Amino acid sequence: ELVARYVSLIPFLPDTVSFASICDLWSTSDQFLDLLAGDEEEHAVLLCNYFLSLGKKAWLMMGSAIPEGPTAYVLTREQSHYLIWNPCTGHFYGQFDTFCPLKSVGCLIGPDNIWFNIQRYDSPLRINFDVTKPKLWKSFFSRSLPYPGLSSVQPEELIYQRTDKAAAAELQDRIEKILKEKIMDWRPRHLTRWNRYCTSALRHFLPVLERSRGEDVEDDHRAELLKQLGDYRFSGFPLHMPYSELKPLIEAVYSTGVHNIDVPNVEFALAVYIHPYPKNVLSVWIYVASLIRN
């Protein structure tokens, strides 16, 4: 789950932007990490490579999903079942999970073969993933066309650099300052009051969210807010995004509509936390909230 999270934190950038007007290009994993941007294929290849290096049975899975359309996911074989991984979100699903966004599977790609789905169905819910069955999966390499032992275009190993924590902290402060200024700009007719106590509480909470990956902390957080801000009605939530540039962060905060609250005694709180991962992969948390005194 941790490697899936790491891969999902690398910003998404479609090939049409990366390689304008050129055909669909797949970057190698080292190029992907150097560019710090890629589409579904790059995310899926890197995640699949990580799983393979961890000794897992893993395949690149080409298919179609909602809302992406044609896409690449990763399939892993666990002890008695299969898991389907969305490499761009880091989420995984059981094969029979109806909430899985992947709706059809066309082929599986392993380290030394490609298997085409020739089953009656292509829905992950209804297909058999056993690639050893030739009536279900047509292999590219076979007895008539043996695998020639191709060398990989991927590097033998990936080199990682530590991310500068001081630079990440500086960026964190800068983003927080800019977002606060933006909220004030979006409320030109109203005075924007910032609640320091709430901001401080949110700053302490965001690293907890990062450590827990945003799970199972709701009750503790609610109790802490109640203790610190018992006199206020609190409305807010955290946003989590990979970092590529400021614009998507500003748009995300704007889309919350928190700046539209024009109750006379409203106060605001905004906190930002950036957790640095190797190779300058940054996990950005933004907590934006409004408070009204009871």
Coordinates of C-alpha atoms in Angstrom, one line a residue:
E1 CA 0.0 0.0 0.0
L2 CA 2.9 2.4 0.7
V3 CA 4.5 1.9 -2.7
A4 CA 1.0 2.4 -4.3
R5 CA 0.6 5.6 -2.3
Y6 CA 4.1 6.8 -3.4
V7 CA 3.3 6.1 -7.1
S8 CA -0.1 7.9 -6.8
L9 CA 1.6 11.0 -5.4
I10 CA 3.5 11.5 -8.7
P11 CA 1.5 14.1 -10.6
F12 CA -0.7 13.0 -13.5
L13 CA 0.0 14.6 -16.9
P14 CA -1.5 13.2 -20.1
D15 CA 0.8 12.5 -23.0
T16 CA -1.0 15.1 -25.1
V17 CA 0.6 17.7 -22.8
S18 CA 3.9 16.0 -22.2
F19 CA 4.6 15.1 -25.8
A20 CA 2.3 17.4 -27.7
S21 CA 1.0 16.0 -31.0
I22 CA 3.3 13.0 -30.8
C23 CA 1.9 9.4 -30.5
D24 CA 1.3 7.8 -27.2
L25 CA 4.8 7.5 -25.6
W26 CA 5.6 5.4 -22.5
S27 CA 8.4 6.8 -20.4
T28 CA 10.7 4.4 -18.5
S29 CA 10.4 4.4 -14.7
D30 CA 13.6 6.5 -14.3
Q31 CA 12.4 9.0 -16.9
F32 CA 9.0 9.1 -15.1
L33 CA 10.6 9.8 -11.8
D34 CA 12.9 12.5 -13.3
L35 CA 10.0 14.2 -15.1
L36 CA 7.8 13.8 -12.0
A37 CA 4.7 13.6 -14.3
G38 CA 3.1 11.0 -16.4
D39 CA -0.2 9.4 -17.3
E40 CA -1.8 6.0 -16.4
E41 CA 0.8 3.9 -18.2
E42 CA 3.8 5.4 -16.5
H43 CA 2.1 5.1 -13.1
A44 CA 1.1 1.5 -13.8
V45 CA 4.5 0.4 -15.1
L46 CA 6.3 1.9 -12.0
L47 CA 3.8 0.3 -9.6
C48 CA 4.0 -3.0 -11.4
N49 CA 7.8 -2.9 -11.3
Y50 CA 7.7 -2.1 -7.6
F51 CA 5.5 -5.1 -6.9
L52 CA 7.7 -7.4 -9.0
S53 CA 10.8 -6.2 -7.2
L54 CA 9.0 -7.0 -3.9
G55 CA 8.5 -10.6 -5.1
K56 CA 4.8 -10.3 -5.9
K57 CA 3.0 -11.9 -8.8
A58 CA 2.0 -8.8 -10.8
W59 CA 0.9 -7.9 -14.3
L60 CA 0.2 -4.7 -16.1
M61 CA -3.4 -4.7 -17.0
M62 CA -4.7 -2.9 -20.1
G63 CA -8.4 -2.2 -20.2
S64 CA -11.1 0.5 -19.9
A65 CA -12.2 2.3 -16.8
I66 CA -14.6 4.9 -15.6
P67 CA -13.9 7.8 -16.0
E68 CA -10.6 7.4 -17.7
G69 CA -11.6 5.3 -20.7
P70 CA -8.7 3.3 -22.1
T71 CA -6.3 2.9 -19.2
A72 CA -3.6 0.8 -17.5
Y73 CA -4.1 -0.8 -14.0
V74 CA -2.0 -3.3 -12.1
L75 CA -3.2 -6.9 -11.2
T76 CA -1.6 -8.7 -8.3
R77 CA -2.0 -12.3 -7.2
E78 CA -2.4 -12.6 -3.5
Q79 CA -2.6 -16.0 -1.6
S80 CA -6.1 -17.0 -2.8
H81 CA -7.4 -14.0 -4.7
Y82 CA -6.5 -11.2 -7.1
L83 CA -6.3 -7.4 -6.4
I84 CA -6.8 -4.7 -8.9
W85 CA -4.8 -1.5 -8.3
N86 CA -5.5 1.9 -9.7
P87 CA -2.0 3.3 -9.9
C88 CA -3.1 7.0 -10.2
T89 CA -5.1 6.9 -6.9
G90 CA -3.3 4.2 -5.0
H91 CA -6.6 2.4 -4.3
F92 CA -7.0 -1.3 -4.7
Y93 CA -10.1 -3.4 -5.2
G94 CA -10.9 -7.1 -5.0
Q95 CA -11.7 -8.8 -8.2
F96 CA -15.4 -9.0 -7.4
D97 CA -15.7 -5.5 -6.0
T98 CA -18.5 -3.8 -7.9
F99 CA -17.0 -0.4 -7.0
C100 CA -13.9 -1.1 -9.0
P101 CA -13.6 1.6 -11.8
L102 CA -12.0 -0.9 -14.2
K103 CA -14.8 -2.2 -16.4
S104 CA -13.0 -4.2 -19.0
V105 CA -9.7 -6.1 -19.4
G106 CA -8.1 -6.5 -22.8
C107 CA -4.7 -7.9 -22.0
L108 CA -2.2 -8.7 -19.3
I109 CA 1.5 -7.9 -19.6
G110 CA 4.1 -9.7 -17.5
P111 CA 7.9 -9.6 -17.5
D112 CA 8.2 -12.1 -20.3
N113 CA 4.9 -12.4 -22.1
I114 CA 1.7 -10.7 -23.1
W115 CA -1.7 -12.4 -22.7
F116 CA -4.8 -11.4 -24.7
N117 CA -8.2 -12.0 -23.2
I118 CA -10.2 -14.3 -25.5
Q119 CA -12.9 -15.1 -22.9
R120 CA -16.5 -14.4 -23.6
Y121 CA -16.5 -11.6 -21.1
D122 CA -14.1 -8.8 -20.4
S123 CA -15.5 -7.5 -17.1
P124 CA -13.0 -8.2 -14.2
L125 CA -16.0 -9.5 -12.3
R126 CA -16.6 -12.3 -14.8
I127 CA -13.2 -13.3 -16.2
N128 CA -10.7 -15.9 -15.0
F129 CA -7.2 -14.4 -14.5
D130 CA -5.4 -17.7 -14.8
V131 CA -3.1 -17.0 -17.8
T132 CA -1.9 -20.6 -17.9
K133 CA -5.2 -21.6 -19.6
P134 CA -4.8 -21.2 -23.3
K135 CA -8.6 -21.3 -24.0
L136 CA -8.9 -18.1 -21.8
W137 CA -5.8 -16.2 -22.6
K138 CA -3.9 -16.1 -25.9
S139 CA -0.2 -15.6 -25.3
F140 CA 2.0 -13.6 -27.6
F141 CA 5.0 -15.8 -27.1
S142 CA 4.3 -19.5 -27.4
R143 CA 5.9 -22.7 -28.7
S144 CA 5.6 -21.5 -32.2
L145 CA 7.0 -18.1 -31.3
P146 CA 9.3 -18.6 -28.3
Y147 CA 10.3 -15.8 -26.0
P148 CA 13.6 -14.6 -27.4
G149 CA 14.9 -13.3 -24.0
L150 CA 14.5 -9.6 -24.8
S151 CA 16.5 -7.1 -22.7
S152 CA 14.4 -4.6 -20.7
V153 CA 14.4 -0.9 -21.5
Q154 CA 14.0 -0.3 -17.8
P155 CA 17.2 0.5 -15.8
E156 CA 18.4 -2.2 -13.4
E157 CA 17.8 0.0 -10.4
L158 CA 16.3 3.4 -9.7
I159 CA 18.4 6.1 -8.0
Y160 CA 16.6 8.2 -5.4
Q161 CA 17.6 11.5 -3.9
R162 CA 16.4 12.7 -0.5
T163 CA 14.0 15.6 -0.8
D164 CA 15.1 18.8 1.0
K165 CA 12.9 19.0 4.1
A166 CA 13.8 22.6 4.6
A167 CA 12.7 23.5 1.0
A168 CA 9.5 21.5 1.5
A169 CA 8.8 23.4 4.8
E170 CA 9.5 26.7 3.0
L171 CA 7.1 25.8 0.2
Q172 CA 4.5 24.8 2.7
D173 CA 4.6 28.2 4.4
R174 CA 4.5 29.9 1.0
I175 CA 1.5 27.9 -0.2
E176 CA -0.4 28.7 3.1
K177 CA 0.3 32.4 2.8
I178 CA -0.8 32.5 -0.9
L179 CA -4.0 30.5 -0.2
K180 CA -4.9 32.8 2.7
E181 CA -4.4 35.8 0.5
K182 CA -6.5 34.2 -2.2
I183 CA -9.4 33.7 0.2
M184 CA -9.2 37.3 1.2
D185 CA -9.1 38.4 -2.5
W186 CA -12.2 36.3 -3.1
R187 CA -14.1 38.1 -0.4
P188 CA -13.5 41.8 -1.4
R189 CA -16.6 43.1 0.4
H190 CA -16.0 41.3 3.7
L191 CA -13.5 41.4 6.4
T192 CA -11.7 38.0 6.6
R193 CA -10.9 37.0 10.2
W194 CA -8.4 34.2 10.8
N195 CA -8.8 32.0 13.9
R196 CA -5.3 31.3 15.1
Y197 CA -6.3 28.6 17.6
C198 CA -8.1 26.6 15.0
T199 CA -5.3 27.0 12.4
S200 CA -2.8 25.7 15.0
A201 CA -5.1 22.7 15.7
L202 CA -5.3 21.9 12.0
R203 CA -1.6 22.2 11.6
H204 CA -1.1 19.6 14.3
F205 CA -3.7 17.3 12.7
L206 CA -2.5 17.3 9.1
P207 CA 0.7 15.2 9.8
V208 CA -1.6 12.7 11.5
L209 CA -3.6 12.4 8.4
E210 CA -0.5 11.8 6.3
R211 CA 0.7 9.1 8.7
S212 CA -2.7 7.4 8.7
R213 CA -3.2 8.0 5.0
G214 CA -6.4 9.8 5.9
E215 CA -8.1 6.8 7.6
D216 CA -9.5 6.1 11.0
V217 CA -8.7 9.4 12.6
E218 CA -12.1 11.1 12.5
D219 CA -13.2 10.5 16.1
D220 CA -10.0 11.7 17.6
H221 CA -10.0 14.8 15.4
R222 CA -13.6 15.6 16.3
A223 CA -12.9 15.3 20.0
E224 CA -9.8 17.5 19.7
L225 CA -11.7 20.2 17.8
L226 CA -14.5 20.1 20.3
K227 CA -12.0 20.6 23.1
Q228 CA -10.3 23.5 21.5
L229 CA -13.3 25.1 19.7
G230 CA -16.3 24.2 21.8
D231 CA -17.7 27.7 21.4
Y232 CA -17.8 27.5 17.7
R233 CA -19.7 25.7 15.0
F234 CA -17.0 24.3 12.8
S235 CA -17.3 23.4 9.1
G236 CA -14.3 22.2 7.2
F237 CA -12.4 19.4 5.6
P238 CA -9.0 18.4 4.4
L239 CA -7.9 18.3 0.8
H240 CA -5.1 16.0 -0.4
M241 CA -3.2 16.3 -3.6
P242 CA 0.2 15.5 -5.2
Y243 CA 2.2 18.7 -5.7
S244 CA 2.9 19.8 -9.3
E245 CA 2.2 23.6 -9.2
L246 CA 0.2 26.1 -7.3
K247 CA -2.7 26.5 -9.7
P248 CA -4.5 23.1 -8.9
L249 CA -4.2 23.9 -5.2
I250 CA -5.8 27.3 -5.6
E251 CA -8.5 25.8 -7.7
A252 CA -9.2 23.1 -5.2
V253 CA -9.6 25.6 -2.4
Y254 CA -11.8 27.9 -4.5
S255 CA -14.0 24.9 -5.4
T256 CA -14.8 24.4 -1.7
G257 CA -16.7 27.6 -1.8
V258 CA -15.7 28.5 1.8
H259 CA -15.0 32.1 0.7
N260 CA -18.7 32.5 -0.1
I261 CA -19.8 32.4 3.5
D262 CA -20.9 35.9 4.4
V263 CA -22.3 35.4 7.9
P264 CA -21.3 38.5 9.9
N265 CA -19.3 36.8 12.6
V266 CA -17.6 34.1 10.5
E267 CA -14.0 33.3 11.1
F268 CA -11.7 31.1 8.9
A269 CA -8.8 28.7 9.4
L270 CA -6.4 27.3 6.8
A271 CA -3.5 25.1 7.3
V272 CA -1.1 23.4 4.9
Y273 CA 1.2 20.5 5.4
I274 CA 3.7 19.0 2.9
H275 CA 5.2 15.6 3.5
P276 CA 8.3 15.1 1.3
Y277 CA 9.1 11.7 -0.2
P278 CA 12.3 10.7 -2.1
K279 CA 12.8 12.2 -5.6
N280 CA 10.9 15.4 -4.7
V281 CA 7.5 13.6 -4.6
L282 CA 5.4 15.8 -2.3
S283 CA 2.2 15.0 -0.5
V284 CA 0.2 18.1 0.1
W285 CA -2.6 18.4 2.6
I286 CA -4.7 21.6 2.9
Y287 CA -7.3 22.0 5.6
V288 CA -9.8 24.8 5.1
A289 CA -12.5 25.6 7.5
S290 CA -15.1 28.2 8.6
L291 CA -16.1 28.9 12.2
I292 CA -19.1 30.6 13.6
R293 CA -19.3 31.4 17.3
N294 CA -22.4 29.9 19.0

